[in-house]
Coordinates of C-alpha atoms in Angstrom, one line a residue:
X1 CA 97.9 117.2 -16.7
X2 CA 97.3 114.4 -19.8
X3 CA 101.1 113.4 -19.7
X4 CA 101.3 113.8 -16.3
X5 CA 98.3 111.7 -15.4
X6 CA 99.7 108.5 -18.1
X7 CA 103.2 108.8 -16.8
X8 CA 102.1 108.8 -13.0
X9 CA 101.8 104.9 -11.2
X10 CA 98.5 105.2 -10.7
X11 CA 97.6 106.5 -14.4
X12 CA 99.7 104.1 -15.9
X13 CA 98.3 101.0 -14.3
X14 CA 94.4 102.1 -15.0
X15 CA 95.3 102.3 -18.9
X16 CA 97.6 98.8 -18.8
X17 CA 94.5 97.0 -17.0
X18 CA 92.1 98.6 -19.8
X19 CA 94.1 97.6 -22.3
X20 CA 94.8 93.6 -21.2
X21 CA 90.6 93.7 -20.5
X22 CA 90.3 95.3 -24.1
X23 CA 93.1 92.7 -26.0
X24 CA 91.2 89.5 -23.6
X25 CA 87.4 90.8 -25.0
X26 CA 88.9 91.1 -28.6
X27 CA 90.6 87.7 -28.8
X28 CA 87.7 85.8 -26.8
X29 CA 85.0 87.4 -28.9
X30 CA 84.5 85.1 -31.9
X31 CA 84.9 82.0 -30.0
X32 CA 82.1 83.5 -27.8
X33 CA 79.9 84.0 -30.5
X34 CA 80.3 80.7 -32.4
X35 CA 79.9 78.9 -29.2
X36 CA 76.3 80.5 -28.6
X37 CA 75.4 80.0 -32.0
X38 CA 75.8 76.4 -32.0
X39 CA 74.4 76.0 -28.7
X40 CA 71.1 78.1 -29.4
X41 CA 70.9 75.9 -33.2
X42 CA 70.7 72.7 -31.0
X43 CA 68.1 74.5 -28.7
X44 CA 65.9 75.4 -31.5
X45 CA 66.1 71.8 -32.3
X46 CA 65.5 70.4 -29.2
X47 CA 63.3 72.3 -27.1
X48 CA 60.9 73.7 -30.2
X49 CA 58.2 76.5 -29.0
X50 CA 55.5 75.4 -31.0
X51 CA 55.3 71.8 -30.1
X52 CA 52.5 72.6 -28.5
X53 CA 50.2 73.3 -31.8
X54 CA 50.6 69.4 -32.6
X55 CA 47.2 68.4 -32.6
X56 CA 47.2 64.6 -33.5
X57 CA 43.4 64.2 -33.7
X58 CA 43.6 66.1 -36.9
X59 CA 46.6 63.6 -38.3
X60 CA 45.5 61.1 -40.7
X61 CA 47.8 59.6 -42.6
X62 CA 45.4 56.8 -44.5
X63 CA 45.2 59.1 -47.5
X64 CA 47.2 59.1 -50.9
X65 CA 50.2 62.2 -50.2
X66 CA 49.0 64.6 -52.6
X67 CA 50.1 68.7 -52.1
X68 CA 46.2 69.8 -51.3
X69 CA 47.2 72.6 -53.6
X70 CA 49.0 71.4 -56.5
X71 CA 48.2 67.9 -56.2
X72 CA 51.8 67.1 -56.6
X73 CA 53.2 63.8 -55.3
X74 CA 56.8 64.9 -55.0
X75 CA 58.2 66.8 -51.9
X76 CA 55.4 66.7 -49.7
X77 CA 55.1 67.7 -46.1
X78 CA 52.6 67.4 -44.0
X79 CA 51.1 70.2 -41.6
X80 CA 51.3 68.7 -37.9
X81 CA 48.5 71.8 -36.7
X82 CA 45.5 70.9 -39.8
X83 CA 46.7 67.5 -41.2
X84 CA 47.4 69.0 -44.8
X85 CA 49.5 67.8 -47.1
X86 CA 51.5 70.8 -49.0
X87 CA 54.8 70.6 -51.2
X88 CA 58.2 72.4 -50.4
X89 CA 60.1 74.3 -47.9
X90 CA 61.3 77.5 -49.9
X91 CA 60.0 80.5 -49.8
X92 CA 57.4 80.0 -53.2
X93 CA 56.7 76.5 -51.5
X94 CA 52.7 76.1 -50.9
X95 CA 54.2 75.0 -47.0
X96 CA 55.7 78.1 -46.7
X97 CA 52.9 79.9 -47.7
X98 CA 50.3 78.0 -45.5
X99 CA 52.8 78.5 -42.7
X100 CA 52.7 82.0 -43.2
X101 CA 48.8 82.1 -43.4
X102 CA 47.5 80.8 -40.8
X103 CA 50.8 80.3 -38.5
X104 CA 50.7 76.6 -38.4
X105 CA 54.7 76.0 -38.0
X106 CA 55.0 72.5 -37.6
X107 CA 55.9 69.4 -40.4
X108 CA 56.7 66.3 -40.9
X109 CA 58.6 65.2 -44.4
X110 CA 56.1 62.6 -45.8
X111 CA 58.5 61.8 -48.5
X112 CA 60.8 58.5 -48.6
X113 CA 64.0 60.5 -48.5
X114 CA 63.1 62.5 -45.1
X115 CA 60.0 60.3 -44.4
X116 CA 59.3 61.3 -40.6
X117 CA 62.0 64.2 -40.1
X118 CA 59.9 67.4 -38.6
X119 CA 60.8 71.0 -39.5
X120 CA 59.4 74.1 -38.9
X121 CA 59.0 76.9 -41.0
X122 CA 58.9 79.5 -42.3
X123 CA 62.3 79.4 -40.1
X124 CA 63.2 76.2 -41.9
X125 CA 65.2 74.1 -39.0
X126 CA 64.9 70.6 -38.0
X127 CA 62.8 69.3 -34.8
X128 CA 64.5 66.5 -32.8
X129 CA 62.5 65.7 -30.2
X130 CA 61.2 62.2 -28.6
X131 CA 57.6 63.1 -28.4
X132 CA 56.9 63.1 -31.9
X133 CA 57.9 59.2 -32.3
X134 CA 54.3 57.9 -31.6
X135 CA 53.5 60.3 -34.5
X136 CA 55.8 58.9 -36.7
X137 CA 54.6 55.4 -35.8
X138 CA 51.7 56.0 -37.1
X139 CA 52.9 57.5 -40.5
X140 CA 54.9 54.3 -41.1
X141 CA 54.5 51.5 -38.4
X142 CA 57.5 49.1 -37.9
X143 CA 57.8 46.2 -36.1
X144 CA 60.8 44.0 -34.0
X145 CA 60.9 39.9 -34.2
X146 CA 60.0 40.1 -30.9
X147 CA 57.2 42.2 -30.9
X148 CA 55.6 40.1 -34.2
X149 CA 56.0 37.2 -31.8
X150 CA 53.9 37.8 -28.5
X151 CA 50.9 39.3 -30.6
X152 CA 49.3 35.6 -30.5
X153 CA 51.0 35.0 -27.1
X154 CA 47.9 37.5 -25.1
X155 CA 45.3 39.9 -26.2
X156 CA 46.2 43.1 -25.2
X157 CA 43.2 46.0 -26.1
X158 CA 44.2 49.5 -26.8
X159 CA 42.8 53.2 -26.7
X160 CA 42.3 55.4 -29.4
X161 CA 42.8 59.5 -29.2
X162 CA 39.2 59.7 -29.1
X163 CA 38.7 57.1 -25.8
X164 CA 37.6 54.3 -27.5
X165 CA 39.1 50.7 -27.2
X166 CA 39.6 48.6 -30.0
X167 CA 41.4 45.5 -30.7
X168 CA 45.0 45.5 -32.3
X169 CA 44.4 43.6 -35.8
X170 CA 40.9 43.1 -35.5
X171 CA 39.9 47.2 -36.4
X172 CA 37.3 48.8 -38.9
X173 CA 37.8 49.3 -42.5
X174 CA 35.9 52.5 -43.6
X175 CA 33.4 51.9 -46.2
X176 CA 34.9 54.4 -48.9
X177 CA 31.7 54.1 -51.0
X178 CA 29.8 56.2 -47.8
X179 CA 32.6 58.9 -48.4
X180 CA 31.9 60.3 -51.6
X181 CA 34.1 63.5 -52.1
X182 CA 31.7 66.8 -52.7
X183 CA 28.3 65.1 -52.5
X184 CA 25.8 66.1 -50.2
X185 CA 24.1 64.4 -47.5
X186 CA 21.3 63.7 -49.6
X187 CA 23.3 62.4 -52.5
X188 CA 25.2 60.0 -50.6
X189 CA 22.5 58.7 -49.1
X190 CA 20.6 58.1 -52.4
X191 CA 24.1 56.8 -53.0
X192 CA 24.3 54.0 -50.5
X193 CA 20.7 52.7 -51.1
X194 CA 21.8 52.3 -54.7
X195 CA 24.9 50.5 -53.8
X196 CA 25.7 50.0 -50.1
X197 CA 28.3 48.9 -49.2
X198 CA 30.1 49.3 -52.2
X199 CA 33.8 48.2 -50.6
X200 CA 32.9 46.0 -47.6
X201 CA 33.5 43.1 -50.3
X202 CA 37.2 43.8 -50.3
X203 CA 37.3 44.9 -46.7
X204 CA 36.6 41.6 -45.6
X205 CA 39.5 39.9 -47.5
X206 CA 41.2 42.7 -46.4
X207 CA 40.4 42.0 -42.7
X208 CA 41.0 37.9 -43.2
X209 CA 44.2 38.1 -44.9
X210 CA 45.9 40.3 -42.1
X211 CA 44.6 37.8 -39.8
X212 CA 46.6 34.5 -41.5
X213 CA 49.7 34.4 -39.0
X214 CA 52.5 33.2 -42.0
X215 CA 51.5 36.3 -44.1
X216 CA 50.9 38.5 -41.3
X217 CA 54.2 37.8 -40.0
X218 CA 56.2 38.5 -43.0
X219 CA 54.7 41.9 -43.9
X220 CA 54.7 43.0 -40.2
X221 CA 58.7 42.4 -40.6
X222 CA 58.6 44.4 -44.1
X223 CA 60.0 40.9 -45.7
X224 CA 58.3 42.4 -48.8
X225 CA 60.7 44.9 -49.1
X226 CA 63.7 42.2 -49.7
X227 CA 61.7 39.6 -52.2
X228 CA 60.8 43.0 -54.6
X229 CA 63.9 44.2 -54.5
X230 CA 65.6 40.9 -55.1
X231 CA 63.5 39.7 -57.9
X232 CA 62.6 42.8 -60.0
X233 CA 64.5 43.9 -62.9
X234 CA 65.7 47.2 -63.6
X235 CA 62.7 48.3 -65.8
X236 CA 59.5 46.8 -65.1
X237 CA 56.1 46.3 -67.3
X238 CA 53.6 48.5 -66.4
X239 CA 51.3 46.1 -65.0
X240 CA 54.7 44.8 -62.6
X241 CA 55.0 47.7 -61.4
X242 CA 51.2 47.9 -60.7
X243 CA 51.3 44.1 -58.7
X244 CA 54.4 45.8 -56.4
X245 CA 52.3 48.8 -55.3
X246 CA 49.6 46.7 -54.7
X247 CA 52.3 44.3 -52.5
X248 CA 53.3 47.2 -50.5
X249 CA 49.7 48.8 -50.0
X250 CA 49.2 45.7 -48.4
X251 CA 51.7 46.0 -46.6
X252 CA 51.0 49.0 -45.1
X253 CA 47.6 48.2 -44.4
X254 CA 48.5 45.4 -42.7
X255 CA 51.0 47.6 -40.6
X256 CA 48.7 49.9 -39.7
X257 CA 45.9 47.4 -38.9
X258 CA 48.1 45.9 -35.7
X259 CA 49.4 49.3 -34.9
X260 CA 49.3 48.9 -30.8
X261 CA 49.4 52.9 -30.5
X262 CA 47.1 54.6 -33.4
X263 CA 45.3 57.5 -33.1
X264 CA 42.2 55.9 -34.5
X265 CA 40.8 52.6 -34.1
X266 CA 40.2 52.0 -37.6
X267 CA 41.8 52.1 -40.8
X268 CA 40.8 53.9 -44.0
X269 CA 42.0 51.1 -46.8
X270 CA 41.7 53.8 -49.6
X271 CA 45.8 53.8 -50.9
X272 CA 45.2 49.8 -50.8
X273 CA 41.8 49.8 -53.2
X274 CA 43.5 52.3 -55.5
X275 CA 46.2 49.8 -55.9
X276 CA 43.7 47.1 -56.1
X277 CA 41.7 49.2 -58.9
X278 CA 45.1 50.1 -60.9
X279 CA 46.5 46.4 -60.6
X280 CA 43.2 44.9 -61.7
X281 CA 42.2 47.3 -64.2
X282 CA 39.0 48.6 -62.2
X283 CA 37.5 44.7 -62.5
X284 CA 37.2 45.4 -58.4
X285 CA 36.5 48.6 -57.4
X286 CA 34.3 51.1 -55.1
X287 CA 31.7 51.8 -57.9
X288 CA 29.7 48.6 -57.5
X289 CA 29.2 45.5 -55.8
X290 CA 31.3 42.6 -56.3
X291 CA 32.5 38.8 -55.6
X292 CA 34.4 38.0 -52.6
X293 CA 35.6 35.1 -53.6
X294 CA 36.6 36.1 -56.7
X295 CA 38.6 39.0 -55.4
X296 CA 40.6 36.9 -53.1
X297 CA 41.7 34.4 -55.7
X298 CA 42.9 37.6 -57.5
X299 CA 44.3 39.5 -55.1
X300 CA 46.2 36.3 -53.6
X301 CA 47.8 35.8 -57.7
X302 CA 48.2 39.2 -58.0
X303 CA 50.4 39.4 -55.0
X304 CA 52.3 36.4 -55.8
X305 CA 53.3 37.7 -59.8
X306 CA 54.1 41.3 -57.0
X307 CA 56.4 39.3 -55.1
X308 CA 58.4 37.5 -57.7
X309 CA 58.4 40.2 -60.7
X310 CA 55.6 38.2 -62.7
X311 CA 57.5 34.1 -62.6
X312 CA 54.6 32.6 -61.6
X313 CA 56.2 29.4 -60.8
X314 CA 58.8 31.0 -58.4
X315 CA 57.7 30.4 -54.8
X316 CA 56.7 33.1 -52.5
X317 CA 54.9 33.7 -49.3
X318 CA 51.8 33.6 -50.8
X319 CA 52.3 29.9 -52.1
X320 CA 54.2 28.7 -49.1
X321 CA 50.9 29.5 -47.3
X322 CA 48.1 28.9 -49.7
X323 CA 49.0 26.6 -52.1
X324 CA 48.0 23.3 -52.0
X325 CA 47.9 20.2 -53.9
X326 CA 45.6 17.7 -55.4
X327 CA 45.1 14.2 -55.3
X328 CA 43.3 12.4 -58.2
X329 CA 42.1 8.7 -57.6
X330 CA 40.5 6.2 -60.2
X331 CA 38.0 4.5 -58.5
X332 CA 38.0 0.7 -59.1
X333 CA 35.2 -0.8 -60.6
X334 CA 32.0 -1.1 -58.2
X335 CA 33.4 1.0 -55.8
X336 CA 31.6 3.5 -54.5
X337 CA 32.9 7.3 -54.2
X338 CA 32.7 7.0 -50.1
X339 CA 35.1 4.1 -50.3
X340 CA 37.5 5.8 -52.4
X341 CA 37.1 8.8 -50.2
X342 CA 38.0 6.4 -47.3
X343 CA 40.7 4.6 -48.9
X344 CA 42.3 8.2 -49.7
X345 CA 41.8 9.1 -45.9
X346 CA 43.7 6.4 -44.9
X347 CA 47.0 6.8 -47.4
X348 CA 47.1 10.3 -46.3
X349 CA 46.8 9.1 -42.4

């Protein structure tokens, strides 16, 4: 009945049309699966299920990128769900382990390197998706020509996460002597009657500076970037390398001041002031009240040795916009200082 039933027409066509469907499965098989591999990698990357725990009210990039856990500066990400900051991807990594923990899935590198790539974990693949762009934006703000040059062209207000307008350029500076880390309510307010307003002395130059078009201008365009790299040497002093942070703290606070889309509308300067406390050797700092004045004629040098590796003759922004020059005059016998002022007038008109 077996041999009959294979050697019969019928028989033998059934087992020739199982075998070509059994050879076509067998050869198409691993193309099949390589294919739907690939195609569900760029899924996971594109359409991400847990885009949805992004909560940008909780992003606040102002800070110093510290792990919250090891305080190490190196490798940090941050969590998109809490705002953390936490080192690593691997397995031992305190991201993994916070992702793990509370199923926050979500970060963005915060690291030069991958500064702005998201990835979530503890899967550990990379997001690529538009809607995160206003979140990097905010992390590092950039600017075109173009845009630099219609911000004096119209005043355009914009809106904050939170509702509230406020002025591109013109924001708040927290007060970071109101802020003090661990104190109570009571101690900071015993705080702030013995010194309030212990920062709003370098807020305001702060505030003026971004304001100056020329210097504006160049560190919206990252122009800073160029005149470091072009004039520093290989190894740098320690106070050099102390004027460049402070020239790209700046920087970044003045980015983030005329940022058009934040999430706030006001800046925390704290990454600037710890600049300005390491570059100045705490002679301005949040403890205690200080000069103005005095801290503008610093921070103005200090910026200028930044810019051109510590040659203080060497031109830079900073003199192209603020330097000056003075014009001594003897006056003549029996005449008076008004008529010498006049005469001066007139051979400048």
């Amino acid at each position: 009945g077996v041999g009959g039933g294979v050697s019969s027409d019928g028989g033998g066509g059934g087992v020739e049309r199982a075998g070509k469907r059994a050879r076509l499965l067998e050869s198409s098989s691993s193309p099949t699966f390589h294919v739907t591999k690939s195609r569900l990698q760029d899924a996971r990357q594109e359409c991400c299920p847990y885009l949805d725990m992004v909560d940008r009210k909780s992003l606040n990039f102002d800070f110093a990128k510290f792990c919250s856990v090891t305080l190490s500066p190196q490798n940090v990400y941050c969590c998109l769900t809490c705002g953390k900051f936490f080192t690593g991807k691997s397995t031992s990594s305190p991201a993994y382990t916070h992702s793990v923990s509370t199923s926050h899935y979500v970060f963005m590198a915060l690291d030069k390197k991958l500064l702005g790539r998201v990835f979530v974990l503890p899967d550990n693949y990379e997001v690529v998706d538009r809607s995160l762009d206003d979140i990097r934006a905010a992390l590092n703000p950039t600017y075109t020509p173009q845009a630099v040059a219609s911000l004096d062209a119209k005043t355009a207000w914009a809106r904050a996460l939170d509702g509230a307008d406020y002025l591109p350029g013109l924001v708040g500076l927290n007060n970071l002597a109101m802020a003090a880390g661990g104190a109570s309510a009571t101690q900071q307010r015993k705080a702030n009657q013995k010194a309030p307003g212990s920062t709003d002395y370098l807020n305001v130059i702060a505030q003026l500076l971004v304001r100056a078009q020329p210097l504006r201008d160049y560190f919206l365009l990252q122009r800073e970037a160029d005149a470091v790299h072009a004039s520093a040497p290989s190894a740098q002093a320690a106070d050099t390398q102390n004027r460049v942070l402070l020239v790209q703290r700046f920087s970044e606070l003045c980015r983030k001041a005329w940022h058009p889309t934040a999430f706030k509308g006001h800046v925390s300067p704290h990454e600037f002031l710890q600049a300005v406390q390491h570059a100045s050797n705490r002679a301005f700092n949040a403890d205690e009240q200080g000069d103005p004045q005095a801290f503008l004629a610093w921070l103005l040098d200090a910026m200028h040795l930044g810019l051109t590796a510590g040659k203080r003759k060497k031109a830079s922004v900073i003199t192209r916009c603020f330097q000056g020059e003075l014009d001594v005059r003897d006056a003549s016998a029996g005449e008076s200082a008004e008529d010498a002022s006049k005469a001066a007038e007139a051979a400048a008109a």
